[in-house]
Amino acid sequence: DVKVTQSSRYLVKRTGEKVFLECVQDMDHENMFWYRQDPGLGLRLIYFSYDVKMKEKGDIPEGYSVSREKKERFSLILESASTNQTSMYLCASSLVAVNQPQHFGDGTRLSIL
Amino acid sequence: TQLLEQSPKFLSIQEGENLTVYCNSSSVFSSLQWYRQEPGEGPVLLVTVVTGGEVKKLKRLTFQFGDARKDSSLHITAAQPGDTGLYLCAGANAGNMLTFGGGTRLMVKP
């Protein structure tokens, strides 16, 4: 089975801090994604990556950056955390072929105080 | 931006009842995926429908993709408490990008 592991289940940080969320997948998937999930809004794509060192902006990239130095690892960075970035963050991976499912981690619930 | 509207947003029913969740868009998708998410976990894929008009069954769950590939429905027969969760539809397009609906939160009471 595909396993997508997010480094923290819960995280509390302060406004202005630089925050790193880490995600690792073990199935050699080309694609990796970062979403945030807020009640009633579903999942909104922040950034995705289709290969090492490649990244593309999603629908809501402002205030975030990403890093993919190795195929299995995709990091989300909040450059200067703000309270409106309090949310559930989900990482996913998939094969590049069309109509392939995305496999999700269990999420990181991030609170910015 | 492609949008997927799910309805209803919340549904609370008794065990044994039937229900249908709808996922609608004005955009055409190459496929439509349904996920279920339980508290404290990430979404897990239930099914992918690809062909317009396609119907897939997964035990008591029946998924249908609209003829024009713009909408989909999920019907649950004789719901059980184990069906409780957040149901998400997601439309797929080029590059395997997904557009997610807002979700339907289902609670099945014993």
PDB file of C-alpha atoms in Angstrom:
ATOM      1  CA  ASP A   1       0.000   0.000   0.000  1.00  0.00           C
ATOM      2  CA  VAL A   2       1.036   3.551  -0.673  1.00  0.00           C
ATOM      3  CA  LYS A   3       2.048   5.413   2.418  1.00  0.00           C
ATOM      4  CA  VAL A   4       2.160   9.176   2.628  1.00  0.00           C
ATOM      5  CA  THR A   5       3.570  10.397   5.912  1.00  0.00           C
ATOM      6  CA  GLN A   6       3.270  13.917   7.233  1.00  0.00           C
ATOM      7  CA  SER A   7       5.779  14.803   9.905  1.00  0.00           C
ATOM      8  CA  SER A   8       3.381  16.334  12.434  1.00  0.00           C
ATOM      9  CA  ARG A   9      -0.276  15.709  13.258  1.00  0.00           C
ATOM     10  CA  TYR A  10      -0.620  18.919  15.283  1.00  0.00           C
ATOM     11  CA  LEU A  11       1.501  22.047  15.245  1.00  0.00           C
ATOM     12  CA  VAL A  12       1.164  25.356  17.068  1.00  0.00           C
ATOM     13  CA  LYS A  13       3.238  28.324  15.931  1.00  0.00           C
ATOM     14  CA  ARG A  14       3.288  32.061  16.436  1.00  0.00           C
ATOM     15  CA  THR A  15       2.571  34.840  13.960  1.00  0.00           C
ATOM     16  CA  GLY A  16       5.652  35.734  11.942  1.00  0.00           C
ATOM     17  CA  GLU A  17       7.418  32.409  12.447  1.00  0.00           C
ATOM     18  CA  LYS A  18       8.774  30.418   9.502  1.00  0.00           C
ATOM     19  CA  VAL A  19       6.985  27.066   9.468  1.00  0.00           C
ATOM     20  CA  PHE A  20       8.019  23.859   7.712  1.00  0.00           C
ATOM     21  CA  LEU A  21       5.608  21.021   6.968  1.00  0.00           C
ATOM     22  CA  GLU A  22       7.200  17.848   5.703  1.00  0.00           C
ATOM     23  CA  CYS A  23       5.724  15.053   3.605  1.00  0.00           C
ATOM     24  CA  VAL A  24       7.266  11.770   2.491  1.00  0.00           C
ATOM     25  CA  GLN A  25       5.823   9.120   0.157  1.00  0.00           C
ATOM     26  CA  ASP A  26       7.176   5.622  -0.363  1.00  0.00           C
ATOM     27  CA  MET A  27       5.763   4.649  -3.773  1.00  0.00           C
ATOM     28  CA  ASP A  28       8.042   6.497  -6.180  1.00  0.00           C
ATOM     29  CA  HIS A  29       5.187   8.749  -7.312  1.00  0.00           C
ATOM     30  CA  GLU A  30       6.075  11.564  -9.662  1.00  0.00           C
ATOM     31  CA  ASN A  31       3.358  13.960  -8.522  1.00  0.00           C
ATOM     32  CA  MET A  32       3.089  15.460  -5.082  1.00  0.00           C
ATOM     33  CA  PHE A  33       0.578  18.015  -3.838  1.00  0.00           C
ATOM     34  CA  TRP A  34      -0.100  20.301  -0.889  1.00  0.00           C
ATOM     35  CA  TYR A  35      -3.674  21.259  -0.050  1.00  0.00           C
ATOM     36  CA  ARG A  36      -5.315  23.130   2.751  1.00  0.00           C
ATOM     37  CA  GLN A  37      -8.713  22.050   3.977  1.00  0.00           C
ATOM     38  CA  ASP A  38     -11.160  24.453   5.590  1.00  0.00           C
ATOM     39  CA  PRO A  39     -14.783  23.668   6.561  1.00  0.00           C
ATOM     40  CA  GLY A  40     -17.164  24.019   3.627  1.00  0.00           C
ATOM     41  CA  LEU A  41     -14.376  24.855   1.180  1.00  0.00           C
ATOM     42  CA  GLY A  42     -13.185  21.361   0.406  1.00  0.00           C
ATOM     43  CA  LEU A  43      -9.526  20.963  -0.480  1.00  0.00           C
ATOM     44  CA  ARG A  44      -7.754  23.869  -2.134  1.00  0.00           C
ATOM     45  CA  LEU A  45      -4.494  23.299  -3.942  1.00  0.00           C
ATOM     46  CA  ILE A  46      -1.551  25.350  -2.715  1.00  0.00           C
ATOM     47  CA  TYR A  47       1.321  23.946  -4.804  1.00  0.00           C
ATOM     48  CA  PHE A  48       2.135  20.801  -6.676  1.00  0.00           C
ATOM     49  CA  SER A  49       5.258  19.205  -8.062  1.00  0.00           C
ATOM     50  CA  TYR A  50       5.566  16.792 -10.971  1.00  0.00           C
ATOM     51  CA  ASP A  51       9.276  16.074 -10.593  1.00  0.00           C
ATOM     52  CA  VAL A  52      12.290  16.796  -8.434  1.00  0.00           C
ATOM     53  CA  LYS A  53      12.985  20.523  -8.229  1.00  0.00           C
ATOM     54  CA  MET A  54       9.867  21.253 -10.301  1.00  0.00           C
ATOM     55  CA  LYS A  55       6.930  23.107  -8.803  1.00  0.00           C
ATOM     56  CA  GLU A  56       3.786  24.790  -9.983  1.00  0.00           C
ATOM     57  CA  LYS A  57       1.446  27.173  -8.188  1.00  0.00           C
ATOM     58  CA  GLY A  58      -1.990  25.951  -7.338  1.00  0.00           C
ATOM     59  CA  ASP A  59      -5.056  28.027  -6.589  1.00  0.00           C
ATOM     60  CA  ILE A  60      -3.866  29.680  -3.352  1.00  0.00           C
ATOM     61  CA  PRO A  61      -0.037  29.933  -3.330  1.00  0.00           C
ATOM     62  CA  GLU A  62       0.228  33.322  -1.646  1.00  0.00           C
ATOM     63  CA  GLY A  63       2.199  33.177   1.598  1.00  0.00           C
ATOM     64  CA  TYR A  64       3.565  29.693   0.857  1.00  0.00           C
ATOM     65  CA  SER A  65       6.559  28.168  -0.884  1.00  0.00           C
ATOM     66  CA  VAL A  66       7.604  24.568  -1.489  1.00  0.00           C
ATOM     67  CA  SER A  67      10.724  22.503  -1.913  1.00  0.00           C
ATOM     68  CA  ARG A  68      11.254  19.171  -3.615  1.00  0.00           C
ATOM     69  CA  GLU A  69      14.907  18.195  -3.451  1.00  0.00           C
ATOM     70  CA  LYS A  70      14.219  14.451  -3.521  1.00  0.00           C
ATOM     71  CA  LYS A  71      11.470  12.557  -5.299  1.00  0.00           C
ATOM     72  CA  GLU A  72       9.977  11.149  -2.111  1.00  0.00           C
ATOM     73  CA  ARG A  73       9.899  14.380  -0.106  1.00  0.00           C
ATOM     74  CA  PHE A  74       7.808  17.522  -0.605  1.00  0.00           C
ATOM     75  CA  SER A  75       8.010  20.353   1.908  1.00  0.00           C
ATOM     76  CA  LEU A  76       5.595  23.223   2.421  1.00  0.00           C
ATOM     77  CA  ILE A  77       6.990  26.416   3.879  1.00  0.00           C
ATOM     78  CA  LEU A  78       5.073  29.266   5.440  1.00  0.00           C
ATOM     79  CA  GLU A  79       7.541  32.118   5.094  1.00  0.00           C
ATOM     80  CA  SER A  80       5.967  34.300   7.793  1.00  0.00           C
ATOM     81  CA  ALA A  81       3.004  32.596   9.388  1.00  0.00           C
ATOM     82  CA  SER A  82      -0.218  34.526   9.814  1.00  0.00           C
ATOM     83  CA  THR A  83      -3.400  33.673  11.697  1.00  0.00           C
ATOM     84  CA  ASN A  84      -5.344  33.177   8.460  1.00  0.00           C
ATOM     85  CA  GLN A  85      -3.056  30.248   7.693  1.00  0.00           C
ATOM     86  CA  THR A  86      -4.530  28.287  10.591  1.00  0.00           C
ATOM     87  CA  SER A  87      -5.924  25.231   8.836  1.00  0.00           C
ATOM     88  CA  MET A  88      -5.636  21.523   8.130  1.00  0.00           C
ATOM     89  CA  TYR A  89      -2.848  20.834   5.633  1.00  0.00           C
ATOM     90  CA  LEU A  90      -2.942  17.685   3.523  1.00  0.00           C
ATOM     91  CA  CYS A  91      -0.168  16.244   1.409  1.00  0.00           C
ATOM     92  CA  ALA A  92      -0.885  13.823  -1.444  1.00  0.00           C
ATOM     93  CA  SER A  93       0.999  11.927  -4.109  1.00  0.00           C
ATOM     94  CA  SER A  94       0.039  10.207  -7.335  1.00  0.00           C
ATOM     95  CA  LEU A  95       1.360   8.651 -10.486  1.00  0.00           C
ATOM     96  CA  VAL A  96       1.520  11.030 -13.426  1.00  0.00           C
ATOM     97  CA  ALA A  97      -0.836   8.991 -15.662  1.00  0.00           C
ATOM     98  CA  VAL A  98      -4.290  10.430 -16.214  1.00  0.00           C
ATOM     99  CA  ASN A  99      -7.126   9.515 -13.832  1.00  0.00           C
ATOM    100  CA  GLN A 100      -4.821   8.060 -11.214  1.00  0.00           C
ATOM    101  CA  PRO A 101      -5.999   8.485  -7.624  1.00  0.00           C
ATOM    102  CA  GLN A 102      -4.241  10.733  -5.178  1.00  0.00           C
ATOM    103  CA  HIS A 103      -3.002   9.151  -1.959  1.00  0.00           C
ATOM    104  CA  PHE A 104      -3.218  11.383   1.077  1.00  0.00           C
ATOM    105  CA  GLY A 105      -1.405  11.685   4.353  1.00  0.00           C
ATOM    106  CA  ASP A 106      -3.376  12.051   7.572  1.00  0.00           C
ATOM    107  CA  GLY A 107      -2.940  15.805   7.660  1.00  0.00           C
ATOM    108  CA  THR A 108      -1.281  18.391   9.864  1.00  0.00           C
ATOM    109  CA  ARG A 109      -3.565  20.609  11.902  1.00  0.00           C
ATOM    110  CA  LEU A 110      -1.685  23.888  12.129  1.00  0.00           C
ATOM    111  CA  SER A 111      -2.649  26.659  14.512  1.00  0.00           C
ATOM    112  CA  ILE A 112      -1.063  30.096  14.229  1.00  0.00           C
ATOM    113  CA  LEU A 113      -1.429  32.174  17.370  1.00  0.00           C
TER     114      LEU A 113
ATOM    115  CA  THR B   1     -11.393  28.246 -12.354  1.00  0.00           C
ATOM    116  CA  GLN B   2     -13.423  25.068 -12.473  1.00  0.00           C
ATOM    117  CA  LEU B   3     -15.922  24.679  -9.666  1.00  0.00           C
ATOM    118  CA  LEU B   4     -17.606  21.620  -8.240  1.00  0.00           C
ATOM    119  CA  GLU B   5     -20.697  22.115  -6.111  1.00  0.00           C
ATOM    120  CA  GLN B   6     -21.708  19.360  -3.756  1.00  0.00           C
ATOM    121  CA  SER B   7     -25.120  19.037  -2.193  1.00  0.00           C
ATOM    122  CA  PRO B   8     -26.256  18.666   0.429  1.00  0.00           C
ATOM    123  CA  LYS B   9     -23.436  20.001   2.606  1.00  0.00           C
ATOM    124  CA  PHE B  10     -24.723  18.168   5.675  1.00  0.00           C
ATOM    125  CA  LEU B  11     -26.897  15.104   6.009  1.00  0.00           C
ATOM    126  CA  SER B  12     -28.027  13.390   9.201  1.00  0.00           C
ATOM    127  CA  ILE B  13     -30.071  10.235   8.753  1.00  0.00           C
ATOM    128  CA  GLN B  14     -31.101   7.099  10.610  1.00  0.00           C
ATOM    129  CA  GLU B  15     -29.523   3.747   9.997  1.00  0.00           C
ATOM    130  CA  GLY B  16     -31.273   1.922   7.167  1.00  0.00           C
ATOM    131  CA  GLU B  17     -32.275   5.008   5.181  1.00  0.00           C
ATOM    132  CA  ASN B  18     -31.189   5.683   1.609  1.00  0.00           C
ATOM    133  CA  LEU B  19     -29.484   8.880   0.503  1.00  0.00           C
ATOM    134  CA  THR B  20     -28.040  10.572  -2.565  1.00  0.00           C
ATOM    135  CA  VAL B  21     -25.208  13.090  -2.715  1.00  0.00           C
ATOM    136  CA  TYR B  22     -24.796  15.278  -5.788  1.00  0.00           C
ATOM    137  CA  CYS B  23     -21.722  16.792  -7.391  1.00  0.00           C
ATOM    138  CA  ASN B  24     -22.336  19.362 -10.131  1.00  0.00           C
ATOM    139  CA  SER B  25     -20.207  21.518 -12.378  1.00  0.00           C
ATOM    140  CA  SER B  26     -20.456  23.574 -15.532  1.00  0.00           C
ATOM    141  CA  SER B  27     -17.106  22.149 -16.622  1.00  0.00           C
ATOM    142  CA  VAL B  28     -16.306  18.850 -18.322  1.00  0.00           C
ATOM    143  CA  PHE B  29     -13.880  16.537 -16.553  1.00  0.00           C
ATOM    144  CA  SER B  30     -11.886  13.596 -17.887  1.00  0.00           C
ATOM    145  CA  SER B  31     -12.932  11.631 -14.825  1.00  0.00           C
ATOM    146  CA  LEU B  32     -14.650  12.070 -11.500  1.00  0.00           C
ATOM    147  CA  GLN B  33     -13.287  10.642  -8.286  1.00  0.00           C
ATOM    148  CA  TRP B  34     -15.104  10.138  -4.994  1.00  0.00           C
ATOM    149  CA  TYR B  35     -13.237  10.107  -1.711  1.00  0.00           C
ATOM    150  CA  ARG B  36     -14.314   9.502   1.880  1.00  0.00           C
ATOM    151  CA  GLN B  37     -12.556  11.153   4.765  1.00  0.00           C
ATOM    152  CA  GLU B  38     -12.920  10.088   8.381  1.00  0.00           C
ATOM    153  CA  PRO B  39     -11.964  12.321  11.322  1.00  0.00           C
ATOM    154  CA  GLY B  40      -8.229  12.557  11.835  1.00  0.00           C
ATOM    155  CA  GLU B  41      -7.412  10.931   8.519  1.00  0.00           C
ATOM    156  CA  GLY B  42      -6.774  11.953   4.967  1.00  0.00           C
ATOM    157  CA  PRO B  43      -9.287  11.303   2.164  1.00  0.00           C
ATOM    158  CA  VAL B  44      -9.340   7.783   0.753  1.00  0.00           C
ATOM    159  CA  LEU B  45     -10.414   7.015  -2.798  1.00  0.00           C
ATOM    160  CA  LEU B  46     -13.717   5.153  -3.168  1.00  0.00           C
ATOM    161  CA  VAL B  47     -14.110   5.081  -6.941  1.00  0.00           C
ATOM    162  CA  THR B  48     -13.147   6.698 -10.229  1.00  0.00           C
ATOM    163  CA  VAL B  49     -15.707   7.081 -13.022  1.00  0.00           C
ATOM    164  CA  VAL B  50     -14.377   7.860 -16.465  1.00  0.00           C
ATOM    165  CA  THR B  51     -17.011   7.355 -19.155  1.00  0.00           C
ATOM    166  CA  GLY B  52     -20.102   9.548 -19.531  1.00  0.00           C
ATOM    167  CA  GLY B  53     -23.128   7.648 -18.203  1.00  0.00           C
ATOM    168  CA  GLU B  54     -20.954   5.162 -16.331  1.00  0.00           C
ATOM    169  CA  VAL B  55     -22.380   3.497 -13.234  1.00  0.00           C
ATOM    170  CA  LYS B  56     -20.178   1.763 -10.676  1.00  0.00           C
ATOM    171  CA  LYS B  57     -21.253  -0.143  -7.606  1.00  0.00           C
ATOM    172  CA  LEU B  58     -19.253  -0.669  -4.461  1.00  0.00           C
ATOM    173  CA  LYS B  59     -21.364  -2.835  -2.137  1.00  0.00           C
ATOM    174  CA  ARG B  60     -24.172  -0.491  -1.004  1.00  0.00           C
ATOM    175  CA  LEU B  61     -22.709   2.535  -2.790  1.00  0.00           C
ATOM    176  CA  THR B  62     -23.670   3.381  -6.380  1.00  0.00           C
ATOM    177  CA  PHE B  63     -21.757   6.033  -8.302  1.00  0.00           C
ATOM    178  CA  GLN B  64     -22.914   7.579 -11.551  1.00  0.00           C
ATOM    179  CA  PHE B  65     -21.117   9.899 -13.957  1.00  0.00           C
ATOM    180  CA  GLY B  66     -23.333  12.201 -15.977  1.00  0.00           C
ATOM    181  CA  ASP B  67     -23.632  11.707 -19.728  1.00  0.00           C
ATOM    182  CA  ALA B  68     -21.874  15.028 -20.368  1.00  0.00           C
ATOM    183  CA  ARG B  69     -19.148  14.273 -17.772  1.00  0.00           C
ATOM    184  CA  LYS B  70     -20.043  17.414 -15.805  1.00  0.00           C
ATOM    185  CA  ASP B  71     -21.816  15.897 -12.822  1.00  0.00           C
ATOM    186  CA  SER B  72     -21.941  12.832 -10.652  1.00  0.00           C
ATOM    187  CA  SER B  73     -23.993  11.289  -7.890  1.00  0.00           C
ATOM    188  CA  LEU B  74     -23.378   8.916  -5.026  1.00  0.00           C
ATOM    189  CA  HIS B  75     -26.281   6.849  -3.756  1.00  0.00           C
ATOM    190  CA  ILE B  76     -26.050   4.861  -0.532  1.00  0.00           C
ATOM    191  CA  THR B  77     -28.608   2.143   0.130  1.00  0.00           C
ATOM    192  CA  ALA B  78     -29.510   1.183   3.695  1.00  0.00           C
ATOM    193  CA  ALA B  79     -26.937   3.482   5.288  1.00  0.00           C
ATOM    194  CA  GLN B  80     -25.001   2.200   8.283  1.00  0.00           C
ATOM    195  CA  PRO B  81     -23.161   4.089  11.054  1.00  0.00           C
ATOM    196  CA  GLY B  82     -19.893   3.011   9.434  1.00  0.00           C
ATOM    197  CA  ASP B  83     -20.789   5.169   6.417  1.00  0.00           C
ATOM    198  CA  THR B  84     -20.430   8.285   8.550  1.00  0.00           C
ATOM    199  CA  GLY B  85     -17.796  10.647   7.197  1.00  0.00           C
ATOM    200  CA  LEU B  86     -17.024  13.461   4.784  1.00  0.00           C
ATOM    201  CA  TYR B  87     -17.635  12.587   1.146  1.00  0.00           C
ATOM    202  CA  LEU B  88     -15.645  14.551  -1.417  1.00  0.00           C
ATOM    203  CA  CYS B  89     -16.011  14.541  -5.166  1.00  0.00           C
ATOM    204  CA  ALA B  90     -13.092  15.619  -7.325  1.00  0.00           C
ATOM    205  CA  GLY B  91     -12.939  16.279 -11.038  1.00  0.00           C
ATOM    206  CA  ALA B  92      -9.752  15.345 -12.858  1.00  0.00           C
ATOM    207  CA  ASN B  93      -8.205  17.007 -15.866  1.00  0.00           C
ATOM    208  CA  ALA B  94      -4.878  17.235 -17.624  1.00  0.00           C
ATOM    209  CA  GLY B  95      -1.807  16.393 -15.557  1.00  0.00           C
ATOM    210  CA  ASN B  96      -3.966  14.543 -13.048  1.00  0.00           C
ATOM    211  CA  MET B  97      -4.951  17.780 -11.344  1.00  0.00           C
ATOM    212  CA  LEU B  98      -8.024  17.506  -9.164  1.00  0.00           C
ATOM    213  CA  THR B  99     -10.676  20.109  -8.429  1.00  0.00           C
ATOM    214  CA  PHE B 100     -12.469  19.217  -5.205  1.00  0.00           C
ATOM    215  CA  GLY B 101     -16.036  19.922  -4.211  1.00  0.00           C
ATOM    216  CA  GLY B 102     -16.806  21.384  -0.796  1.00  0.00           C
ATOM    217  CA  GLY B 103     -17.798  18.025   0.632  1.00  0.00           C
ATOM    218  CA  THR B 104     -20.894  16.421   2.119  1.00  0.00           C
ATOM    219  CA  ARG B 105     -20.723  15.586   5.805  1.00  0.00           C
ATOM    220  CA  LEU B 106     -22.819  12.486   6.452  1.00  0.00           C
ATOM    221  CA  MET B 107     -23.873  11.259   9.862  1.00  0.00           C
ATOM    222  CA  VAL B 108     -25.722   7.965  10.160  1.00  0.00           C
ATOM    223  CA  LYS B 109     -27.318   7.472  13.547  1.00  0.00           C
ATOM    224  CA  PRO B 110     -27.925   3.974  14.913  1.00  0.00           C
TER     225      PRO B 110
END
